[in-house]
Amino acid sequence: MPGAHHVLLAAHSAPVPHLHLTWFQTVVLGVVQGVSELFPVSSLGHIVLLPSLFGWHQVVAVQSDPESPWLAFVVMLHVGSALGLLLYFWRDWVAIVRAWLRTLVTRRIETPHERLAWLIVVGSIPAGVIGVVLEHPLRVALAKPESAALFLILNGGILLGAERLRRRSDVRAVAAREGAKADGGRRLESLDYREAGVVGLAQSTALIAGISREGVCMGAGLARGLDNEDSARFAFLLATPVILAAGLFKLSDLTGPLGNGLRVQALVAMVITGVTALISVRFLMRYFKTKTLTPFGIYCLAFGTFMAIYIAVK
């Protein structure tokens, strides 16, 4: 019977799984990521489901492997999403970083930008900590088409429920008490740090394929009296450092053996994702000035149900 030493040698000598992506697949996945990361419809859910729908069996086979080249590719997709957000909000980020540095010197928080800077810091902590601890086991357990379809249906219910909650009288009362905008929504800078932490905690559910980072963050913001525009803005600002940090943290997956034969496609996909994300966030920031999460909730329910049936009968 082999000893522990031989078992370890066998584990280390196990072949690294290989993933070959065509240029068509690379472009499609880059566009899908750039749209679905910003739209509240779960990028991870779509990245898991669409290969199953399109019959990309090699991709489906490696998505939930413990050590998968697929993760190396997805890392670059997320970096592209973060770069698109940074480009769109660069003026905001310059002001936010300056304000944050100023608070370190003065030890006071006085302006809306200074408060927003610390709301982002507090809101980023839960997602960062939970991501480090649970990203790998959740991906191995749930990065499968069957579970992604079910969680996408749940995501649709969350979005529709958030819109119903926004119209409740007690939410409107919170907005009025904390200082409402002209449209009746609560001012973003009036959130307290506990509320920012709750929004950040909600963001961590995006580790589950099918649950949208922006969707749950917006839902948490709406529940605290923010309007759709400020909920979306806070969700995008809060997502940027978390997505970028996660991508950079996992960059070694791409530079190591898992990235062999995949690096050029990953870089091209990152650029495509960044451009698509920039277009998506421009559209959504205009859209949420007057419109709601309801169409996205209906879409998630419909597509999630379709995929659940498709996977069950194929």
PDB file of C-alpha atoms in Angstrom:
ATOM      1  CA  MET A   1       0.000   0.000   0.000  1.00  0.00           C
ATOM      2  CA  PRO A   2       1.545   3.360  -0.990  1.00  0.00           C
ATOM      3  CA  GLY A   3       2.710   5.603   1.814  1.00  0.00           C
ATOM      4  CA  ALA A   4       1.923   9.285   2.292  1.00  0.00           C
ATOM      5  CA  HIS A   5       5.120  10.253   0.438  1.00  0.00           C
ATOM      6  CA  HIS A   6       4.024   8.376  -2.677  1.00  0.00           C
ATOM      7  CA  VAL A   7       0.529   9.870  -2.490  1.00  0.00           C
ATOM      8  CA  LEU A   8       2.008  13.376  -2.386  1.00  0.00           C
ATOM      9  CA  LEU A   9       4.276  12.609  -5.324  1.00  0.00           C
ATOM     10  CA  ALA A  10       1.309  11.338  -7.299  1.00  0.00           C
ATOM     11  CA  ALA A  11      -0.676  14.474  -6.493  1.00  0.00           C
ATOM     12  CA  HIS A  12       2.171  16.738  -7.568  1.00  0.00           C
ATOM     13  CA  SER A  13       2.692  14.767 -10.789  1.00  0.00           C
ATOM     14  CA  ALA A  14      -0.993  14.895 -11.748  1.00  0.00           C
ATOM     15  CA  PRO A  15      -1.414  16.558 -15.153  1.00  0.00           C
ATOM     16  CA  VAL A  16      -2.635  20.138 -15.197  1.00  0.00           C
ATOM     17  CA  PRO A  17      -6.056  20.270 -16.906  1.00  0.00           C
ATOM     18  CA  HIS A  18      -5.988  21.971 -20.302  1.00  0.00           C
ATOM     19  CA  LEU A  19      -8.533  24.376 -21.745  1.00  0.00           C
ATOM     20  CA  HIS A  20      -8.573  25.516 -25.351  1.00  0.00           C
ATOM     21  CA  LEU A  21     -10.778  28.485 -26.240  1.00  0.00           C
ATOM     22  CA  THR A  22     -11.460  29.486 -29.826  1.00  0.00           C
ATOM     23  CA  TRP A  23     -11.361  33.160 -30.750  1.00  0.00           C
ATOM     24  CA  PHE A  24     -15.141  33.115 -31.203  1.00  0.00           C
ATOM     25  CA  GLN A  25     -15.585  31.768 -27.669  1.00  0.00           C
ATOM     26  CA  THR A  26     -13.109  34.344 -26.356  1.00  0.00           C
ATOM     27  CA  VAL A  27     -15.025  37.245 -27.900  1.00  0.00           C
ATOM     28  CA  VAL A  28     -18.425  35.944 -26.797  1.00  0.00           C
ATOM     29  CA  LEU A  29     -17.288  35.397 -23.215  1.00  0.00           C
ATOM     30  CA  GLY A  30     -15.650  38.845 -23.082  1.00  0.00           C
ATOM     31  CA  VAL A  31     -18.839  40.562 -24.252  1.00  0.00           C
ATOM     32  CA  VAL A  32     -21.055  38.479 -21.940  1.00  0.00           C
ATOM     33  CA  GLN A  33     -18.865  39.318 -18.946  1.00  0.00           C
ATOM     34  CA  GLY A  34     -18.797  43.047 -19.746  1.00  0.00           C
ATOM     35  CA  VAL A  35     -22.589  43.173 -19.969  1.00  0.00           C
ATOM     36  CA  SER A  36     -23.641  40.756 -17.247  1.00  0.00           C
ATOM     37  CA  GLU A  37     -21.124  41.968 -14.620  1.00  0.00           C
ATOM     38  CA  LEU A  38     -22.706  45.440 -14.704  1.00  0.00           C
ATOM     39  CA  PHE A  39     -26.308  44.525 -15.487  1.00  0.00           C
ATOM     40  CA  PRO A  40     -27.891  42.979 -12.370  1.00  0.00           C
ATOM     41  CA  VAL A  41     -28.195  39.531 -13.949  1.00  0.00           C
ATOM     42  CA  SER A  42     -25.083  37.708 -12.577  1.00  0.00           C
ATOM     43  CA  SER A  43     -21.992  37.520 -14.749  1.00  0.00           C
ATOM     44  CA  LEU A  44     -20.829  34.320 -13.065  1.00  0.00           C
ATOM     45  CA  GLY A  45     -24.226  32.745 -13.668  1.00  0.00           C
ATOM     46  CA  HIS A  46     -24.120  33.578 -17.370  1.00  0.00           C
ATOM     47  CA  ILE A  47     -20.482  32.561 -17.748  1.00  0.00           C
ATOM     48  CA  VAL A  48     -21.428  29.175 -16.262  1.00  0.00           C
ATOM     49  CA  LEU A  49     -24.742  28.739 -18.111  1.00  0.00           C
ATOM     50  CA  LEU A  50     -23.946  29.897 -21.644  1.00  0.00           C
ATOM     51  CA  PRO A  51     -21.226  27.298 -22.345  1.00  0.00           C
ATOM     52  CA  SER A  52     -23.794  24.637 -21.431  1.00  0.00           C
ATOM     53  CA  LEU A  53     -26.398  26.241 -23.714  1.00  0.00           C
ATOM     54  CA  PHE A  54     -23.910  26.571 -26.597  1.00  0.00           C
ATOM     55  CA  GLY A  55     -22.581  23.038 -26.205  1.00  0.00           C
ATOM     56  CA  TRP A  56     -19.061  24.056 -25.212  1.00  0.00           C
ATOM     57  CA  HIS A  57     -18.523  20.788 -23.376  1.00  0.00           C
ATOM     58  CA  GLN A  58     -14.807  21.277 -22.702  1.00  0.00           C
ATOM     59  CA  VAL A  59     -15.544  24.529 -20.856  1.00  0.00           C
ATOM     60  CA  VAL A  60     -18.384  22.975 -18.839  1.00  0.00           C
ATOM     61  CA  ALA A  61     -16.135  20.072 -17.859  1.00  0.00           C
ATOM     62  CA  VAL A  62     -13.494  22.270 -16.172  1.00  0.00           C
ATOM     63  CA  GLN A  63     -15.643  25.037 -14.657  1.00  0.00           C
ATOM     64  CA  SER A  64     -15.867  23.515 -11.176  1.00  0.00           C
ATOM     65  CA  ASP A  65     -12.525  21.688 -11.095  1.00  0.00           C
ATOM     66  CA  PRO A  66     -10.586  22.452  -7.880  1.00  0.00           C
ATOM     67  CA  GLU A  67      -7.576  23.566  -9.961  1.00  0.00           C
ATOM     68  CA  SER A  68      -8.987  24.804 -13.232  1.00  0.00           C
ATOM     69  CA  PRO A  69      -7.544  26.860 -16.102  1.00  0.00           C
ATOM     70  CA  TRP A  70     -11.070  28.249 -16.408  1.00  0.00           C
ATOM     71  CA  LEU A  71     -10.502  30.278 -13.249  1.00  0.00           C
ATOM     72  CA  ALA A  72      -7.336  31.759 -14.763  1.00  0.00           C
ATOM     73  CA  PHE A  73      -9.438  32.980 -17.696  1.00  0.00           C
ATOM     74  CA  VAL A  74     -12.274  34.309 -15.511  1.00  0.00           C
ATOM     75  CA  VAL A  75      -9.718  36.271 -13.452  1.00  0.00           C
ATOM     76  CA  MET A  76      -8.873  38.386 -16.486  1.00  0.00           C
ATOM     77  CA  LEU A  77     -12.538  38.876 -17.318  1.00  0.00           C
ATOM     78  CA  HIS A  78     -13.027  40.378 -13.857  1.00  0.00           C
ATOM     79  CA  VAL A  79      -9.974  42.615 -14.220  1.00  0.00           C
ATOM     80  CA  GLY A  80     -11.499  43.893 -17.472  1.00  0.00           C
ATOM     81  CA  SER A  81     -14.804  44.649 -15.697  1.00  0.00           C
ATOM     82  CA  ALA A  82     -12.979  46.599 -12.982  1.00  0.00           C
ATOM     83  CA  LEU A  83     -10.968  48.596 -15.535  1.00  0.00           C
ATOM     84  CA  GLY A  84     -14.167  49.560 -17.365  1.00  0.00           C
ATOM     85  CA  LEU A  85     -15.670  50.791 -14.085  1.00  0.00           C
ATOM     86  CA  LEU A  86     -12.502  52.714 -13.229  1.00  0.00           C
ATOM     87  CA  LEU A  87     -12.533  54.464 -16.600  1.00  0.00           C
ATOM     88  CA  TYR A  88     -16.150  55.534 -16.206  1.00  0.00           C
ATOM     89  CA  PHE A  89     -15.864  56.700 -12.591  1.00  0.00           C
ATOM     90  CA  TRP A  90     -12.277  58.002 -12.740  1.00  0.00           C
ATOM     91  CA  ARG A  91     -13.243  61.533 -11.666  1.00  0.00           C
ATOM     92  CA  ASP A  92     -15.201  60.129  -8.724  1.00  0.00           C
ATOM     93  CA  TRP A  93     -12.265  57.933  -7.733  1.00  0.00           C
ATOM     94  CA  VAL A  94      -9.796  60.819  -7.848  1.00  0.00           C
ATOM     95  CA  ALA A  95     -12.072  62.818  -5.537  1.00  0.00           C
ATOM     96  CA  ILE A  96     -12.731  59.815  -3.267  1.00  0.00           C
ATOM     97  CA  VAL A  97      -9.066  58.881  -2.866  1.00  0.00           C
ATOM     98  CA  ARG A  98      -8.082  62.508  -2.189  1.00  0.00           C
ATOM     99  CA  ALA A  99     -10.866  62.788   0.367  1.00  0.00           C
ATOM    100  CA  TRP A 100      -9.827  59.543   2.074  1.00  0.00           C
ATOM    101  CA  LEU A 101      -6.185  60.654   2.303  1.00  0.00           C
ATOM    102  CA  ARG A 102      -7.339  63.988   3.709  1.00  0.00           C
ATOM    103  CA  THR A 103      -9.241  62.241   6.506  1.00  0.00           C
ATOM    104  CA  LEU A 104      -6.077  60.382   7.478  1.00  0.00           C
ATOM    105  CA  VAL A 105      -4.345  63.722   7.975  1.00  0.00           C
ATOM    106  CA  THR A 106      -7.170  65.686   9.616  1.00  0.00           C
ATOM    107  CA  ARG A 107      -8.714  62.684  11.465  1.00  0.00           C
ATOM    108  CA  ARG A 108     -12.121  64.154  10.672  1.00  0.00           C
ATOM    109  CA  ILE A 109     -14.871  63.278   8.205  1.00  0.00           C
ATOM    110  CA  GLU A 110     -16.574  66.473   7.054  1.00  0.00           C
ATOM    111  CA  THR A 111     -17.478  66.373   3.346  1.00  0.00           C
ATOM    112  CA  PRO A 112     -19.751  64.010   1.348  1.00  0.00           C
ATOM    113  CA  HIS A 113     -16.729  62.613  -0.531  1.00  0.00           C
ATOM    114  CA  GLU A 114     -14.897  61.932   2.738  1.00  0.00           C
ATOM    115  CA  ARG A 115     -17.901  60.057   4.086  1.00  0.00           C
ATOM    116  CA  LEU A 116     -18.388  58.167   0.820  1.00  0.00           C
ATOM    117  CA  ALA A 117     -14.718  57.111   0.898  1.00  0.00           C
ATOM    118  CA  TRP A 118     -15.152  55.488   4.297  1.00  0.00           C
ATOM    119  CA  LEU A 119     -18.509  53.956   3.346  1.00  0.00           C
ATOM    120  CA  ILE A 120     -16.675  52.202   0.493  1.00  0.00           C
ATOM    121  CA  VAL A 121     -13.884  51.064   2.820  1.00  0.00           C
ATOM    122  CA  VAL A 122     -16.359  49.636   5.341  1.00  0.00           C
ATOM    123  CA  GLY A 123     -18.521  48.081   2.626  1.00  0.00           C
ATOM    124  CA  SER A 124     -15.512  46.394   0.994  1.00  0.00           C
ATOM    125  CA  ILE A 125     -14.399  44.562   4.128  1.00  0.00           C
ATOM    126  CA  PRO A 126     -17.140  41.846   4.296  1.00  0.00           C
ATOM    127  CA  ALA A 127     -16.842  40.918   0.614  1.00  0.00           C
ATOM    128  CA  GLY A 128     -13.048  40.868   0.816  1.00  0.00           C
ATOM    129  CA  VAL A 129     -12.880  38.644   3.880  1.00  0.00           C
ATOM    130  CA  ILE A 130     -15.634  36.272   2.759  1.00  0.00           C
ATOM    131  CA  GLY A 131     -14.171  36.117  -0.748  1.00  0.00           C
ATOM    132  CA  VAL A 132     -10.771  34.996   0.532  1.00  0.00           C
ATOM    133  CA  VAL A 133     -12.325  32.317   2.744  1.00  0.00           C
ATOM    134  CA  LEU A 134     -15.175  30.986   0.610  1.00  0.00           C
ATOM    135  CA  GLU A 135     -14.430  31.743  -3.066  1.00  0.00           C
ATOM    136  CA  HIS A 136     -12.715  28.427  -3.776  1.00  0.00           C
ATOM    137  CA  PRO A 137     -15.147  26.065  -2.007  1.00  0.00           C
ATOM    138  CA  LEU A 138     -18.193  27.889  -3.406  1.00  0.00           C
ATOM    139  CA  ARG A 139     -16.815  27.755  -6.941  1.00  0.00           C
ATOM    140  CA  VAL A 140     -16.063  24.039  -6.669  1.00  0.00           C
ATOM    141  CA  ALA A 141     -19.491  23.324  -5.178  1.00  0.00           C
ATOM    142  CA  LEU A 142     -21.722  25.679  -7.174  1.00  0.00           C
ATOM    143  CA  ALA A 143     -20.052  26.630 -10.475  1.00  0.00           C
ATOM    144  CA  LYS A 144     -22.295  24.135 -12.255  1.00  0.00           C
ATOM    145  CA  PRO A 145     -25.090  24.877 -14.760  1.00  0.00           C
ATOM    146  CA  GLU A 146     -27.765  23.156 -12.644  1.00  0.00           C
ATOM    147  CA  SER A 147     -27.201  25.255  -9.529  1.00  0.00           C
ATOM    148  CA  ALA A 148     -26.484  28.446 -11.531  1.00  0.00           C
ATOM    149  CA  ALA A 149     -29.919  28.217 -13.176  1.00  0.00           C
ATOM    150  CA  LEU A 150     -31.660  27.839  -9.808  1.00  0.00           C
ATOM    151  CA  PHE A 151     -29.756  30.710  -8.225  1.00  0.00           C
ATOM    152  CA  LEU A 152     -30.508  32.899 -11.257  1.00  0.00           C
ATOM    153  CA  ILE A 153     -34.214  32.311 -10.590  1.00  0.00           C
ATOM    154  CA  LEU A 154     -33.591  33.303  -6.967  1.00  0.00           C
ATOM    155  CA  ASN A 155     -31.760  36.420  -8.190  1.00  0.00           C
ATOM    156  CA  GLY A 156     -34.824  37.396 -10.200  1.00  0.00           C
ATOM    157  CA  GLY A 157     -36.957  37.086  -7.088  1.00  0.00           C
ATOM    158  CA  ILE A 158     -34.494  39.251  -5.131  1.00  0.00           C
ATOM    159  CA  LEU A 159     -34.648  42.018  -7.755  1.00  0.00           C
ATOM    160  CA  LEU A 160     -38.446  42.023  -7.888  1.00  0.00           C
ATOM    161  CA  GLY A 161     -38.646  41.910  -4.098  1.00  0.00           C
ATOM    162  CA  ALA A 162     -36.250  44.856  -3.799  1.00  0.00           C
ATOM    163  CA  GLU A 163     -38.488  46.988  -5.995  1.00  0.00           C
ATOM    164  CA  ARG A 164     -41.543  46.105  -3.906  1.00  0.00           C
ATOM    165  CA  LEU A 165     -39.618  46.910  -0.731  1.00  0.00           C
ATOM    166  CA  ARG A 166     -38.561  50.287  -2.119  1.00  0.00           C
ATOM    167  CA  ARG A 167     -42.206  51.336  -2.373  1.00  0.00           C
ATOM    168  CA  ARG A 168     -43.039  50.425   1.207  1.00  0.00           C
ATOM    169  CA  SER A 169     -43.998  53.291   3.492  1.00  0.00           C
ATOM    170  CA  ASP A 170     -41.349  52.510   6.119  1.00  0.00           C
ATOM    171  CA  VAL A 171     -38.560  52.701   3.520  1.00  0.00           C
ATOM    172  CA  ARG A 172     -39.894  56.049   2.355  1.00  0.00           C
ATOM    173  CA  ALA A 173     -39.969  57.148   5.985  1.00  0.00           C
ATOM    174  CA  VAL A 174     -36.264  56.302   6.366  1.00  0.00           C
ATOM    175  CA  ALA A 175     -35.502  58.396   3.291  1.00  0.00           C
ATOM    176  CA  ALA A 176     -37.466  61.347   4.649  1.00  0.00           C
ATOM    177  CA  ARG A 177     -35.879  61.089   8.089  1.00  0.00           C
ATOM    178  CA  GLU A 178     -32.328  60.890   6.721  1.00  0.00           C
ATOM    179  CA  GLY A 179     -32.740  63.716   4.216  1.00  0.00           C
ATOM    180  CA  ALA A 180     -34.479  62.951   0.948  1.00  0.00           C
ATOM    181  CA  LYS A 181     -33.476  64.069  -2.535  1.00  0.00           C
ATOM    182  CA  ALA A 182     -35.914  65.819  -4.822  1.00  0.00           C
ATOM    183  CA  ASP A 183     -37.085  62.463  -6.206  1.00  0.00           C
ATOM    184  CA  GLY A 184     -37.798  61.166  -2.695  1.00  0.00           C
ATOM    185  CA  GLY A 185     -34.738  58.931  -2.446  1.00  0.00           C
ATOM    186  CA  ARG A 186     -32.355  59.097   0.485  1.00  0.00           C
ATOM    187  CA  ARG A 187     -28.995  60.806  -0.031  1.00  0.00           C
ATOM    188  CA  LEU A 188     -26.131  58.356  -0.488  1.00  0.00           C
ATOM    189  CA  GLU A 189     -23.846  60.075   2.021  1.00  0.00           C
ATOM    190  CA  SER A 190     -26.522  59.738   4.718  1.00  0.00           C
ATOM    191  CA  LEU A 191     -25.901  55.973   4.991  1.00  0.00           C
ATOM    192  CA  ASP A 192     -24.242  54.985   8.239  1.00  0.00           C
ATOM    193  CA  TYR A 193     -21.319  52.579   8.425  1.00  0.00           C
ATOM    194  CA  ARG A 194     -23.422  49.692   9.662  1.00  0.00           C
ATOM    195  CA  GLU A 195     -25.647  50.053   6.609  1.00  0.00           C
ATOM    196  CA  ALA A 196     -22.605  50.176   4.326  1.00  0.00           C
ATOM    197  CA  GLY A 197     -21.387  46.969   5.957  1.00  0.00           C
ATOM    198  CA  VAL A 198     -24.753  45.316   5.267  1.00  0.00           C
ATOM    199  CA  VAL A 199     -24.549  46.329   1.589  1.00  0.00           C
ATOM    200  CA  GLY A 200     -21.002  44.956   1.476  1.00  0.00           C
ATOM    201  CA  LEU A 201     -22.162  41.721   3.091  1.00  0.00           C
ATOM    202  CA  ALA A 202     -24.871  41.438   0.440  1.00  0.00           C
ATOM    203  CA  GLN A 203     -22.184  41.893  -2.223  1.00  0.00           C
ATOM    204  CA  SER A 204     -20.407  38.751  -1.017  1.00  0.00           C
ATOM    205  CA  THR A 205     -23.325  36.608  -2.201  1.00  0.00           C
ATOM    206  CA  ALA A 206     -22.070  37.234  -5.754  1.00  0.00           C
ATOM    207  CA  LEU A 207     -19.574  34.423  -5.070  1.00  0.00           C
ATOM    208  CA  ILE A 208     -22.534  32.152  -5.896  1.00  0.00           C
ATOM    209  CA  ALA A 209     -23.037  31.638  -9.643  1.00  0.00           C
ATOM    210  CA  GLY A 210     -26.457  33.070 -10.458  1.00  0.00           C
ATOM    211  CA  ILE A 211     -26.522  35.826  -7.827  1.00  0.00           C
ATOM    212  CA  SER A 212     -25.741  39.303  -9.140  1.00  0.00           C
ATOM    213  CA  ARG A 213     -23.278  41.510  -7.260  1.00  0.00           C
ATOM    214  CA  GLU A 214     -24.900  44.709  -8.520  1.00  0.00           C
ATOM    215  CA  GLY A 215     -28.399  43.323  -8.060  1.00  0.00           C
ATOM    216  CA  VAL A 216     -28.045  42.405  -4.382  1.00  0.00           C
ATOM    217  CA  CYS A 217     -26.128  45.613  -3.619  1.00  0.00           C
ATOM    218  CA  MET A 218     -28.830  47.691  -5.276  1.00  0.00           C
ATOM    219  CA  GLY A 219     -31.489  45.722  -3.439  1.00  0.00           C
ATOM    220  CA  ALA A 220     -29.792  46.411  -0.099  1.00  0.00           C
ATOM    221  CA  GLY A 221     -29.494  50.100  -0.992  1.00  0.00           C
ATOM    222  CA  LEU A 222     -33.149  50.317  -2.003  1.00  0.00           C
ATOM    223  CA  ALA A 223     -34.117  48.675   1.287  1.00  0.00           C
ATOM    224  CA  ARG A 224     -32.371  51.538   3.111  1.00  0.00           C
ATOM    225  CA  GLY A 225     -34.213  54.223   1.163  1.00  0.00           C
ATOM    226  CA  LEU A 226     -31.776  55.005  -1.665  1.00  0.00           C
ATOM    227  CA  ASP A 227     -33.229  55.532  -5.132  1.00  0.00           C
ATOM    228  CA  ASN A 228     -32.234  53.357  -8.081  1.00  0.00           C
ATOM    229  CA  GLU A 229     -29.642  55.817  -9.391  1.00  0.00           C
ATOM    230  CA  ASP A 230     -27.722  56.145  -6.113  1.00  0.00           C
ATOM    231  CA  SER A 231     -28.124  52.435  -5.361  1.00  0.00           C
ATOM    232  CA  ALA A 232     -26.518  51.672  -8.731  1.00  0.00           C
ATOM    233  CA  ARG A 233     -23.750  54.243  -8.228  1.00  0.00           C
ATOM    234  CA  PHE A 234     -22.863  52.895  -4.786  1.00  0.00           C
ATOM    235  CA  ALA A 235     -22.991  49.299  -6.084  1.00  0.00           C
ATOM    236  CA  PHE A 236     -20.597  50.137  -8.944  1.00  0.00           C
ATOM    237  CA  LEU A 237     -18.189  52.066  -6.720  1.00  0.00           C
ATOM    238  CA  LEU A 238     -18.264  49.342  -4.077  1.00  0.00           C
ATOM    239  CA  ALA A 239     -17.711  46.606  -6.656  1.00  0.00           C
ATOM    240  CA  THR A 240     -14.669  48.204  -8.295  1.00  0.00           C
ATOM    241  CA  PRO A 241     -11.990  47.637  -5.609  1.00  0.00           C
ATOM    242  CA  VAL A 242     -13.361  44.181  -4.735  1.00  0.00           C
ATOM    243  CA  ILE A 243     -13.398  42.954  -8.355  1.00  0.00           C
ATOM    244  CA  LEU A 244      -9.978  44.461  -9.102  1.00  0.00           C
ATOM    245  CA  ALA A 245      -8.404  43.082  -5.921  1.00  0.00           C
ATOM    246  CA  ALA A 246      -9.867  39.618  -6.559  1.00  0.00           C
ATOM    247  CA  GLY A 247      -8.505  39.660 -10.097  1.00  0.00           C
ATOM    248  CA  LEU A 248      -5.030  40.744  -9.058  1.00  0.00           C
ATOM    249  CA  PHE A 249      -5.019  38.299  -6.135  1.00  0.00           C
ATOM    250  CA  LYS A 250      -5.698  35.416  -8.525  1.00  0.00           C
ATOM    251  CA  LEU A 251      -3.381  36.662 -11.285  1.00  0.00           C
ATOM    252  CA  SER A 252      -0.839  33.970 -10.408  1.00  0.00           C
ATOM    253  CA  ASP A 253      -3.316  31.400 -11.763  1.00  0.00           C
ATOM    254  CA  LEU A 254      -2.838  32.930 -15.211  1.00  0.00           C
ATOM    255  CA  THR A 255       0.931  33.320 -15.004  1.00  0.00           C
ATOM    256  CA  GLY A 256       1.358  29.771 -13.647  1.00  0.00           C
ATOM    257  CA  PRO A 257       0.839  26.397 -15.347  1.00  0.00           C
ATOM    258  CA  LEU A 258      -2.964  26.817 -15.407  1.00  0.00           C
ATOM    259  CA  GLY A 259      -2.571  29.698 -17.852  1.00  0.00           C
ATOM    260  CA  ASN A 260      -0.585  27.723 -20.426  1.00  0.00           C
ATOM    261  CA  GLY A 261      -2.129  28.098 -23.883  1.00  0.00           C
ATOM    262  CA  LEU A 262      -4.697  30.563 -22.547  1.00  0.00           C
ATOM    263  CA  ARG A 263      -2.852  33.818 -21.821  1.00  0.00           C
ATOM    264  CA  VAL A 264      -3.345  35.554 -25.165  1.00  0.00           C
ATOM    265  CA  GLN A 265      -7.061  34.727 -25.225  1.00  0.00           C
ATOM    266  CA  ALA A 266      -7.364  35.943 -21.626  1.00  0.00           C
ATOM    267  CA  LEU A 267      -5.719  39.290 -22.427  1.00  0.00           C
ATOM    268  CA  VAL A 268      -7.917  39.805 -25.499  1.00  0.00           C
ATOM    269  CA  ALA A 269     -11.017  38.890 -23.498  1.00  0.00           C
ATOM    270  CA  MET A 270      -9.984  41.353 -20.770  1.00  0.00           C
ATOM    271  CA  VAL A 271      -9.851  44.215 -23.291  1.00  0.00           C
ATOM    272  CA  ILE A 272     -13.204  43.224 -24.807  1.00  0.00           C
ATOM    273  CA  THR A 273     -14.737  42.989 -21.330  1.00  0.00           C
ATOM    274  CA  GLY A 274     -13.370  46.398 -20.351  1.00  0.00           C
ATOM    275  CA  VAL A 275     -14.804  48.126 -23.429  1.00  0.00           C
ATOM    276  CA  THR A 276     -18.149  46.353 -23.060  1.00  0.00           C
ATOM    277  CA  ALA A 277     -18.287  47.169 -19.331  1.00  0.00           C
ATOM    278  CA  LEU A 278     -17.643  50.849 -20.072  1.00  0.00           C
ATOM    279  CA  ILE A 279     -20.544  50.913 -22.541  1.00  0.00           C
ATOM    280  CA  SER A 280     -22.756  48.991 -20.102  1.00  0.00           C
ATOM    281  CA  VAL A 281     -22.161  51.298 -17.130  1.00  0.00           C
ATOM    282  CA  ARG A 282     -22.789  54.381 -19.296  1.00  0.00           C
ATOM    283  CA  PHE A 283     -26.143  52.945 -20.314  1.00  0.00           C
ATOM    284  CA  LEU A 284     -27.118  51.801 -16.827  1.00  0.00           C
ATOM    285  CA  MET A 285     -26.328  55.082 -15.084  1.00  0.00           C
ATOM    286  CA  ARG A 286     -28.712  56.800 -17.506  1.00  0.00           C
ATOM    287  CA  TYR A 287     -31.255  53.987 -17.266  1.00  0.00           C
ATOM    288  CA  PHE A 288     -31.511  54.040 -13.464  1.00  0.00           C
ATOM    289  CA  LYS A 289     -32.218  57.775 -13.393  1.00  0.00           C
ATOM    290  CA  THR A 290     -35.826  56.953 -14.273  1.00  0.00           C
ATOM    291  CA  LYS A 291     -36.250  53.175 -14.434  1.00  0.00           C
ATOM    292  CA  THR A 292     -36.188  50.174 -12.105  1.00  0.00           C
ATOM    293  CA  LEU A 293     -34.840  46.649 -11.555  1.00  0.00           C
ATOM    294  CA  THR A 294     -38.116  45.022 -12.602  1.00  0.00           C
ATOM    295  CA  PRO A 295     -37.185  44.119 -16.231  1.00  0.00           C
ATOM    296  CA  PHE A 296     -33.960  42.486 -15.042  1.00  0.00           C
ATOM    297  CA  GLY A 297     -35.856  40.511 -12.406  1.00  0.00           C
ATOM    298  CA  ILE A 298     -38.293  39.203 -15.028  1.00  0.00           C
ATOM    299  CA  TYR A 299     -35.388  38.303 -17.338  1.00  0.00           C
ATOM    300  CA  CYS A 300     -33.590  36.339 -14.590  1.00  0.00           C
ATOM    301  CA  LEU A 301     -36.749  34.412 -13.741  1.00  0.00           C
ATOM    302  CA  ALA A 302     -37.382  33.606 -17.411  1.00  0.00           C
ATOM    303  CA  PHE A 303     -33.818  32.696 -18.427  1.00  0.00           C
ATOM    304  CA  GLY A 304     -33.133  30.797 -15.211  1.00  0.00           C
ATOM    305  CA  THR A 305     -36.328  28.753 -15.643  1.00  0.00           C
ATOM    306  CA  PHE A 306     -35.533  28.073 -19.309  1.00  0.00           C
ATOM    307  CA  MET A 307     -32.018  26.888 -18.475  1.00  0.00           C
ATOM    308  CA  ALA A 308     -33.226  24.710 -15.588  1.00  0.00           C
ATOM    309  CA  ILE A 309     -35.675  22.950 -17.936  1.00  0.00           C
ATOM    310  CA  TYR A 310     -33.111  22.760 -20.755  1.00  0.00           C
ATOM    311  CA  ILE A 311     -30.485  21.154 -18.510  1.00  0.00           C
ATOM    312  CA  ALA A 312     -33.030  18.726 -17.042  1.00  0.00           C
ATOM    313  CA  VAL A 313     -34.275  17.416 -20.429  1.00  0.00           C
ATOM    314  CA  LYS A 314     -31.126  17.508 -22.567  1.00  0.00           C
TER     315      LYS A 314
END
